[in-house]
PDB file of C-alpha atoms and ligand atoms in Angstrom:
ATOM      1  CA  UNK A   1      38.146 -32.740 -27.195  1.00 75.00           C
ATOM      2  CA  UNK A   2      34.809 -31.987 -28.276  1.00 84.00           C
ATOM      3  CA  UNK A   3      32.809 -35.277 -29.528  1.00 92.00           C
ATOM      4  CA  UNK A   4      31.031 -33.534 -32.339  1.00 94.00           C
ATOM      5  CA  UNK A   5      34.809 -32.013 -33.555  1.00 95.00           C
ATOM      6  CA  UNK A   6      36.778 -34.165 -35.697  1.00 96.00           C
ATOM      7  CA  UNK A   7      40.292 -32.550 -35.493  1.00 96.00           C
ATOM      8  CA  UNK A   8      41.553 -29.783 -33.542  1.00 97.00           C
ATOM      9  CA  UNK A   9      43.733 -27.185 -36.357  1.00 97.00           C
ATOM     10  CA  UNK A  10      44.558 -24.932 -33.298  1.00 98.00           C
ATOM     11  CA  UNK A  11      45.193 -25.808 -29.793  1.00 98.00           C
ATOM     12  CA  UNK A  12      44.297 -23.317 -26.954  1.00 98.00           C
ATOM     13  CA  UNK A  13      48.203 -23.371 -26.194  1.00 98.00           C
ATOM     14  CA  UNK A  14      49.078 -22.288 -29.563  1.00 98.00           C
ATOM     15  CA  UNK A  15      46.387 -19.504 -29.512  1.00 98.00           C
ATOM     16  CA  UNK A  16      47.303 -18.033 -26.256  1.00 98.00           C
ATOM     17  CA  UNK A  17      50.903 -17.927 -27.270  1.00 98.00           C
ATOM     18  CA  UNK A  18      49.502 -16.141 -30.538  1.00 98.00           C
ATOM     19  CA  UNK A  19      48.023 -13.620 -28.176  1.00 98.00           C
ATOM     20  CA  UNK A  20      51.017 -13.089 -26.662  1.00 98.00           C
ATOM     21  CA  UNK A  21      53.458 -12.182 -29.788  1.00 98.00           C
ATOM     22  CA  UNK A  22      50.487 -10.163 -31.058  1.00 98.00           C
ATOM     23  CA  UNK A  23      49.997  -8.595 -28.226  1.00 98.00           C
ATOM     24  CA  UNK A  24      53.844  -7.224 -27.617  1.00 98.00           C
ATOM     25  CA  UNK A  25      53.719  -6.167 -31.189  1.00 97.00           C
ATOM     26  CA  UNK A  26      50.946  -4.009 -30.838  1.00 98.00           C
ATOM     27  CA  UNK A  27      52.279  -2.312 -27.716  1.00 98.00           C
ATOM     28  CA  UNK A  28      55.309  -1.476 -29.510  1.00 97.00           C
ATOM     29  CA  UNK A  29      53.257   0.097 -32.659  1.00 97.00           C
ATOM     30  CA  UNK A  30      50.754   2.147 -30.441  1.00 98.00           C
ATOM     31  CA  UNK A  31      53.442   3.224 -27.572  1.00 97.00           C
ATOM     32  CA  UNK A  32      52.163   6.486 -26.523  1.00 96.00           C
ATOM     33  CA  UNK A  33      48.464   6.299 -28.751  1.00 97.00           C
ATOM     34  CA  UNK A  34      45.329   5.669 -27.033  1.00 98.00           C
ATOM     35  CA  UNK A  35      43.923   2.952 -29.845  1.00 98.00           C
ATOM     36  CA  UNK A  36      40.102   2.916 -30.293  1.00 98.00           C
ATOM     37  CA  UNK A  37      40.148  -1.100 -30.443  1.00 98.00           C
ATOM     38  CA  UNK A  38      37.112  -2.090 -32.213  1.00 98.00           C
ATOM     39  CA  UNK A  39      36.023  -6.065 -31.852  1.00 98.00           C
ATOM     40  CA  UNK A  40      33.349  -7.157 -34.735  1.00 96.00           C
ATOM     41  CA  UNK A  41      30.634  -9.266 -33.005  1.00 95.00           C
ATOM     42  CA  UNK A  42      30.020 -11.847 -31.977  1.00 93.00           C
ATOM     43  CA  UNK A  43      32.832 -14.189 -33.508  1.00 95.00           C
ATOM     44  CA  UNK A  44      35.976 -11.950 -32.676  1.00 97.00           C
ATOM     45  CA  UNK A  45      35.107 -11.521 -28.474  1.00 97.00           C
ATOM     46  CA  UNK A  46      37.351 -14.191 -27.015  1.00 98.00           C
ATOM     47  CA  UNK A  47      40.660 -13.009 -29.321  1.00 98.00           C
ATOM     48  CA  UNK A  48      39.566  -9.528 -28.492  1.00 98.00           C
ATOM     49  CA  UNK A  49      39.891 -10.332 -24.901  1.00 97.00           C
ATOM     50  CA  UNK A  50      42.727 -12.728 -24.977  1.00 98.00           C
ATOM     51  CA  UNK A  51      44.497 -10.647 -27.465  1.00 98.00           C
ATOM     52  CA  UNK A  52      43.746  -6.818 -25.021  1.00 98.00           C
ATOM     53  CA  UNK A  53      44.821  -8.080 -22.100  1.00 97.00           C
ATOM     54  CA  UNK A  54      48.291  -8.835 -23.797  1.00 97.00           C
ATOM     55  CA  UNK A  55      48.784  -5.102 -24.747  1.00 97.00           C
ATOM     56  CA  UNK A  56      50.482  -2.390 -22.355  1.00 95.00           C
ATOM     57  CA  UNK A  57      49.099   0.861 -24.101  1.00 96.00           C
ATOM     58  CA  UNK A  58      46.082   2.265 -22.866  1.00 97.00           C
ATOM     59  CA  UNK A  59      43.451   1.637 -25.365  1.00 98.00           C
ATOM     60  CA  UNK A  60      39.116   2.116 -25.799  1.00 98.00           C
ATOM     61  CA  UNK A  61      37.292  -0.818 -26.632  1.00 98.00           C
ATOM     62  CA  UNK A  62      34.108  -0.523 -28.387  1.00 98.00           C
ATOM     63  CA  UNK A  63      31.796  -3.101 -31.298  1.00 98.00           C
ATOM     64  CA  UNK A  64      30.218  -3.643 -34.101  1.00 97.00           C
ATOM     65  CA  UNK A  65      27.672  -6.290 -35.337  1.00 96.00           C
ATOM     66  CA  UNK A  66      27.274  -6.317 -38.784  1.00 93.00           C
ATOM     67  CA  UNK A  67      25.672  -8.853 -41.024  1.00 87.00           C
ATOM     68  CA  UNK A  68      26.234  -9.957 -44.662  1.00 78.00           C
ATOM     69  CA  UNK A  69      23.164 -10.602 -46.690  1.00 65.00           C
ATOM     70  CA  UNK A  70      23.201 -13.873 -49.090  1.00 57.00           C
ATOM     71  CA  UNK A  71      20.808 -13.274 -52.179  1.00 46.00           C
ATOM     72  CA  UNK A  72      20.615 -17.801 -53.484  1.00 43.00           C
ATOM     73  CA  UNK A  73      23.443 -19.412 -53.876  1.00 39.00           C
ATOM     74  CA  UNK A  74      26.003 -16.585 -54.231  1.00 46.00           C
ATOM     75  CA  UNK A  75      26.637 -13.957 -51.490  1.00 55.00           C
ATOM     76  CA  UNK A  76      25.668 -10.532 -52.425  1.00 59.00           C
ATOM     77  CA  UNK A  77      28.605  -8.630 -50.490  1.00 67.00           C
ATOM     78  CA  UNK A  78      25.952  -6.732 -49.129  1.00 82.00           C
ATOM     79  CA  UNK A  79      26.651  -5.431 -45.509  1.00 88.00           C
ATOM     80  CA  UNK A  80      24.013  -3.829 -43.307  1.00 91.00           C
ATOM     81  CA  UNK A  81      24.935  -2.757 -39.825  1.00 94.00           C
ATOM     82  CA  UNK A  82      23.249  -4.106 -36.904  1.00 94.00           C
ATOM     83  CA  UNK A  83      25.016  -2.695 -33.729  1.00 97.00           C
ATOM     84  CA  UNK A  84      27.207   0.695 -34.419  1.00 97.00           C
ATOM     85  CA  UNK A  85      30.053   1.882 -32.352  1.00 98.00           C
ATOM     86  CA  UNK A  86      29.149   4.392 -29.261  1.00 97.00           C
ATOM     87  CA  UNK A  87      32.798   6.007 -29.825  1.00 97.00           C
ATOM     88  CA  UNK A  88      33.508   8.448 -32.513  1.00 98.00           C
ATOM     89  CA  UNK A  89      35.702   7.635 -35.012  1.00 98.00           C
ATOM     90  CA  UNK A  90      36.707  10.767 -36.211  1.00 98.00           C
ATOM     91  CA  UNK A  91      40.819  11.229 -35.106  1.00 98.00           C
ATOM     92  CA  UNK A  92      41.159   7.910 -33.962  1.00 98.00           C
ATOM     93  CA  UNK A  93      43.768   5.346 -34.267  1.00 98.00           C
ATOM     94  CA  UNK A  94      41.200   2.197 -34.933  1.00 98.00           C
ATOM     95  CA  UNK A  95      42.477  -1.361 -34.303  1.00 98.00           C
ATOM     96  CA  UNK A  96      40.031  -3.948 -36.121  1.00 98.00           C
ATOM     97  CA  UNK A  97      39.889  -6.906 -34.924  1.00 98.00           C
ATOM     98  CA  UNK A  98      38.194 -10.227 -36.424  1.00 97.00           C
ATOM     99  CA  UNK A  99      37.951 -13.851 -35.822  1.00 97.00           C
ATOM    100  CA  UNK A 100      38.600 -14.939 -39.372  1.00 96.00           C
ATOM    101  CA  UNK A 101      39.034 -13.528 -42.781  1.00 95.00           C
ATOM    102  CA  UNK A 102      37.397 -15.351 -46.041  1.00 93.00           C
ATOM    103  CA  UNK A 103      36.033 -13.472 -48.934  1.00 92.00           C
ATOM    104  CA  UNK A 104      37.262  -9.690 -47.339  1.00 94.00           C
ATOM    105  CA  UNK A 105      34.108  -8.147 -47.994  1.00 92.00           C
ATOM    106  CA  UNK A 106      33.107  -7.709 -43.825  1.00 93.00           C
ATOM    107  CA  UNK A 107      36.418  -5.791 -43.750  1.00 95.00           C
ATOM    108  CA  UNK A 108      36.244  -4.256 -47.051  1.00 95.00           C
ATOM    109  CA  UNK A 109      33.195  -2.156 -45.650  1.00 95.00           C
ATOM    110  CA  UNK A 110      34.463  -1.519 -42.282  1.00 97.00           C
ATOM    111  CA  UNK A 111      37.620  -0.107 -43.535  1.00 97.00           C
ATOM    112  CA  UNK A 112      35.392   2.424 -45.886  1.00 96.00           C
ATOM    113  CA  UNK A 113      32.953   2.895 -43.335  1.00 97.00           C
ATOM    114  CA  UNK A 114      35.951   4.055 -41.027  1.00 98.00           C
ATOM    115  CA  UNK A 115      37.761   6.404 -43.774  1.00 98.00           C
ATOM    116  CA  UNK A 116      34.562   8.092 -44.595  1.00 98.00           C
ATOM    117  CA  UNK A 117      34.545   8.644 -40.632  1.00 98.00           C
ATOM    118  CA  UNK A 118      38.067   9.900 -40.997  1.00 98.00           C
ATOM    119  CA  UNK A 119      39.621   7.611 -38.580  1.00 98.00           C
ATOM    120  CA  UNK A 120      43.631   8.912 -38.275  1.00 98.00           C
ATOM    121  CA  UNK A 121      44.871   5.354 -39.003  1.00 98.00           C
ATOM    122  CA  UNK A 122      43.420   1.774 -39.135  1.00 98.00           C
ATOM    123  CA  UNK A 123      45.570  -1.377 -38.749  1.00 98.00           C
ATOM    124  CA  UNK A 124      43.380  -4.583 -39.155  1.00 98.00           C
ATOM    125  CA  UNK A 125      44.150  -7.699 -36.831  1.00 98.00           C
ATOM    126  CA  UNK A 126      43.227 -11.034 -37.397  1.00 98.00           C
ATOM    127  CA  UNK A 127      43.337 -14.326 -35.537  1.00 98.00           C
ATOM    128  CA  UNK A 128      42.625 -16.425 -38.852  1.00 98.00           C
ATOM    129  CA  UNK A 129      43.296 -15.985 -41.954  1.00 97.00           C
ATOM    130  CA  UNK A 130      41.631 -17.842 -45.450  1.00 94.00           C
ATOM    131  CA  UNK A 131      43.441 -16.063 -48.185  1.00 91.00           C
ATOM    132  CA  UNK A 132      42.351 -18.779 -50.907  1.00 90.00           C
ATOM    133  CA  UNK A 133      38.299 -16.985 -50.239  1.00 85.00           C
ATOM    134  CA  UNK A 134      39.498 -13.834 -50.941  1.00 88.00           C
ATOM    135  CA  UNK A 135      37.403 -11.596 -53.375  1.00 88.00           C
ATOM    136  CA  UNK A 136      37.801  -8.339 -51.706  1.00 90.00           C
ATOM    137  CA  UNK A 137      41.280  -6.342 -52.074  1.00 90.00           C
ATOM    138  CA  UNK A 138      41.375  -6.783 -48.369  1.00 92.00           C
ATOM    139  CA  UNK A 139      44.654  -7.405 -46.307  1.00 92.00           C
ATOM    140  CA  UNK A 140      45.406  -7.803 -42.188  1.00 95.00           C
ATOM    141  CA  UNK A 141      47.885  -5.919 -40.819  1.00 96.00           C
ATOM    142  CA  UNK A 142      48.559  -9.096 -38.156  1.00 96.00           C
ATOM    143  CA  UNK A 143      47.610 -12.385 -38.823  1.00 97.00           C
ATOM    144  CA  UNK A 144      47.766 -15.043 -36.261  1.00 98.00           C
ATOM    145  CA  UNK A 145      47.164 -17.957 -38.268  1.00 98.00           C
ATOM    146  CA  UNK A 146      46.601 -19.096 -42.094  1.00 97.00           C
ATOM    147  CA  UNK A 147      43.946 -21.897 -42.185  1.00 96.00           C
ATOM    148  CA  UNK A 148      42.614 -23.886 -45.010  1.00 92.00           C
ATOM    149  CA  UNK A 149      39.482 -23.656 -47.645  1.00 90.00           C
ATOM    150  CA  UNK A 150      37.394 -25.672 -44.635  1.00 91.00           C
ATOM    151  CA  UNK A 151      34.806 -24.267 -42.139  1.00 93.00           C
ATOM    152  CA  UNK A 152      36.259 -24.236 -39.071  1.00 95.00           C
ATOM    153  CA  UNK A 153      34.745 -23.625 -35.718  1.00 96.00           C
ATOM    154  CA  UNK A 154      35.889 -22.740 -31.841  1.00 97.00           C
ATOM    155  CA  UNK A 155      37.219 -19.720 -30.096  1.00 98.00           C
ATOM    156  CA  UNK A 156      34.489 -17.492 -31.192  1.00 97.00           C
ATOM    157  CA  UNK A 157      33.616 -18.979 -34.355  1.00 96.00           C
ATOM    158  CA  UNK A 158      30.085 -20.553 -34.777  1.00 94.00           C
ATOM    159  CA  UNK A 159      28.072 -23.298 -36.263  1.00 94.00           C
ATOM    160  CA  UNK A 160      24.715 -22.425 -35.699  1.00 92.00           C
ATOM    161  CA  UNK A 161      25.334 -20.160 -32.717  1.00 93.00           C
ATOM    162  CA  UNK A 162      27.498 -23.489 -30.988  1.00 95.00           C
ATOM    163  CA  UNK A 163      31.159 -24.186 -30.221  1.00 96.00           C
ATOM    164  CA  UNK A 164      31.895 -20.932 -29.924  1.00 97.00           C
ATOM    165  CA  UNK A 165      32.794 -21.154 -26.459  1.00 97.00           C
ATOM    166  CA  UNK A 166      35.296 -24.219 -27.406  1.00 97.00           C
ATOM    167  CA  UNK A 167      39.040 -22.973 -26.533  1.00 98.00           C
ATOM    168  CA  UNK A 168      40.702 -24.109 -29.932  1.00 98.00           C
ATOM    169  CA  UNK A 169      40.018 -23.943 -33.651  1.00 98.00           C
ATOM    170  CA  UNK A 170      38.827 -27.050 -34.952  1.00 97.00           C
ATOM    171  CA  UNK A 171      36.705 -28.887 -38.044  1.00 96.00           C
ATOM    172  CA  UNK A 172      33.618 -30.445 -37.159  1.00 95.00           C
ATOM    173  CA  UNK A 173      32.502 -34.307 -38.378  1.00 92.00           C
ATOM    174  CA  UNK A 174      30.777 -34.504 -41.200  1.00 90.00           C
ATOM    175  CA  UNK A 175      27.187 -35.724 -39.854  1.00 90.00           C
ATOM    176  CA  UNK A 176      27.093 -32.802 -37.260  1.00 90.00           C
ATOM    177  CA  UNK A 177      26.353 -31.098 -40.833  1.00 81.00           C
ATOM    178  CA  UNK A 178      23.714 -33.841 -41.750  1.00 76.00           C
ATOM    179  CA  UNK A 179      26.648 -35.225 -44.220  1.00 61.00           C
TER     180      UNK A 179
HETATM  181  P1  5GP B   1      34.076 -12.341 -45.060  1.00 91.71           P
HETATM  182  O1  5GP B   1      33.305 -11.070 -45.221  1.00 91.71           O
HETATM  183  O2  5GP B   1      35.563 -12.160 -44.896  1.00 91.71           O
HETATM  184  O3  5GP B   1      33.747 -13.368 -46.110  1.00 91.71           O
HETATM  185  O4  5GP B   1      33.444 -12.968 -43.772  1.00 91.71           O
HETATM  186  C1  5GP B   1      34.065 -13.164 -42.592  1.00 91.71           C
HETATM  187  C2  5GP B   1      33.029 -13.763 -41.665  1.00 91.71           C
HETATM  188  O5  5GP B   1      32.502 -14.985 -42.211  1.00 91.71           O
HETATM  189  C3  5GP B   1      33.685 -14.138 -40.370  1.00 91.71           C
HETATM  190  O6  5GP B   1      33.668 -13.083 -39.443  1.00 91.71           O
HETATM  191  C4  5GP B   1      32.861 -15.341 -39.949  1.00 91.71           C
HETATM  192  O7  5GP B   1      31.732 -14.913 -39.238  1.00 91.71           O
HETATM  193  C5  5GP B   1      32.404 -15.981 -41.239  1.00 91.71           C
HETATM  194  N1  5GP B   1      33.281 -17.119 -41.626  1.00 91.71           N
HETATM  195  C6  5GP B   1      34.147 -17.190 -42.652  1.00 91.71           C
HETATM  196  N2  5GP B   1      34.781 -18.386 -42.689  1.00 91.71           N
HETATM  197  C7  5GP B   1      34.297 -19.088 -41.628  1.00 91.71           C
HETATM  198  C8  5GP B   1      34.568 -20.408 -41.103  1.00 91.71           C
HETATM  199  O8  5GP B   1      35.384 -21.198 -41.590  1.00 91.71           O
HETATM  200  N3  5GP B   1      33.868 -20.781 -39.993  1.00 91.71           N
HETATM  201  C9  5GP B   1      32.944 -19.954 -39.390  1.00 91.71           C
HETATM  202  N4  5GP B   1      32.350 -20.426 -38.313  1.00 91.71           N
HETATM  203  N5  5GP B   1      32.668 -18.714 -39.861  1.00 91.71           N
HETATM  204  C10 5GP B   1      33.337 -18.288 -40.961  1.00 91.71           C
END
């Protein structure tokens, strides 16, 4: 483990066996669709990966960078986007997929964003789910995992740009925050 993490919440084995269920699922549901799977940067690329390689249906990959502007304390809910997709939308069968869900609002505007581009159908797949930051009417399709209220980091979630790279979901210690 990590020195700067203080407990892992998810190990790599539990993850990858995740991965696996999810994946089988999926095949069944797009059997015979060509899925325009659409990874939101930069948090979501090692489930994308993990998570695609476990699917048997053909399917397009493509991303999206967006980024959430905080106006003080609160968080405006204000999405700008800072990479688009190279695919059309239009006709598609679009699988989101995110690292983690907290107040919806990310998702909230993809999901309009990909109506308005009248997408066929969109299914939303997440590795982690916080339902208690919820403020959007936002729900995944697939979740792999429920986690607390607590900031957690690894497996493509960040702390300053680190631990992303870090095979499990963990919490940090306190004084890597300064606390
Ligand atoms: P939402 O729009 O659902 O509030 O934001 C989701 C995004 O917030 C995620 O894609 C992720 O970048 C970030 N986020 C939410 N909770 C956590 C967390 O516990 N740890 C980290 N590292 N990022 C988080």
């Amino acid at each position: 483990m990590h020195n700067e993490i203080e407990k892992v919440l998810i190990s790599e084995e539990e993850i990858q066996e995740k991965c696996k269920e999810m994946g089988a699922e999926l095949s069944k549901e797009y059997e015979g669709h060509f899925p325009l799977a659409i990874g939101v940067l930069k948090g979501a690329t090692p489930f994308m990966t993990d998570l695609l390689k476990r699917m048997e249906t053909h399917l397009e990959m493509d991303f999206m960078d967006v980024s959430s502007y905080h106006g003080g304390m609160e968080s405006s809910g204000e999405v700008k986007i800072v990479k688009d997709l190279d695919t059309k939308v239009e006709g598609r069968d679009v699988l989101i997929i995110e690292d983690i869900i907290d107040s919806g609002r990310t998702l909230a505007y993809l999901v309009d964003l990909f109506k308005y581009r009248k997408a066929n159908s969109i299914k939303i797949v997440t590795l982690l789910d916080k339902p208690t930051g919820r403020s959007a009417d936002i729900k995944a399709d697939t979740v792999g995992f429920e986690v607390p209220d607590e900031f957690v980091v690894g497996y493509g979630l960040d702390y300053q740009e680190k631990y992303r790279n870090l095979p499990y979901v963990g919490v940090l210690k306190p004084e890597v925050y300064g606390g």
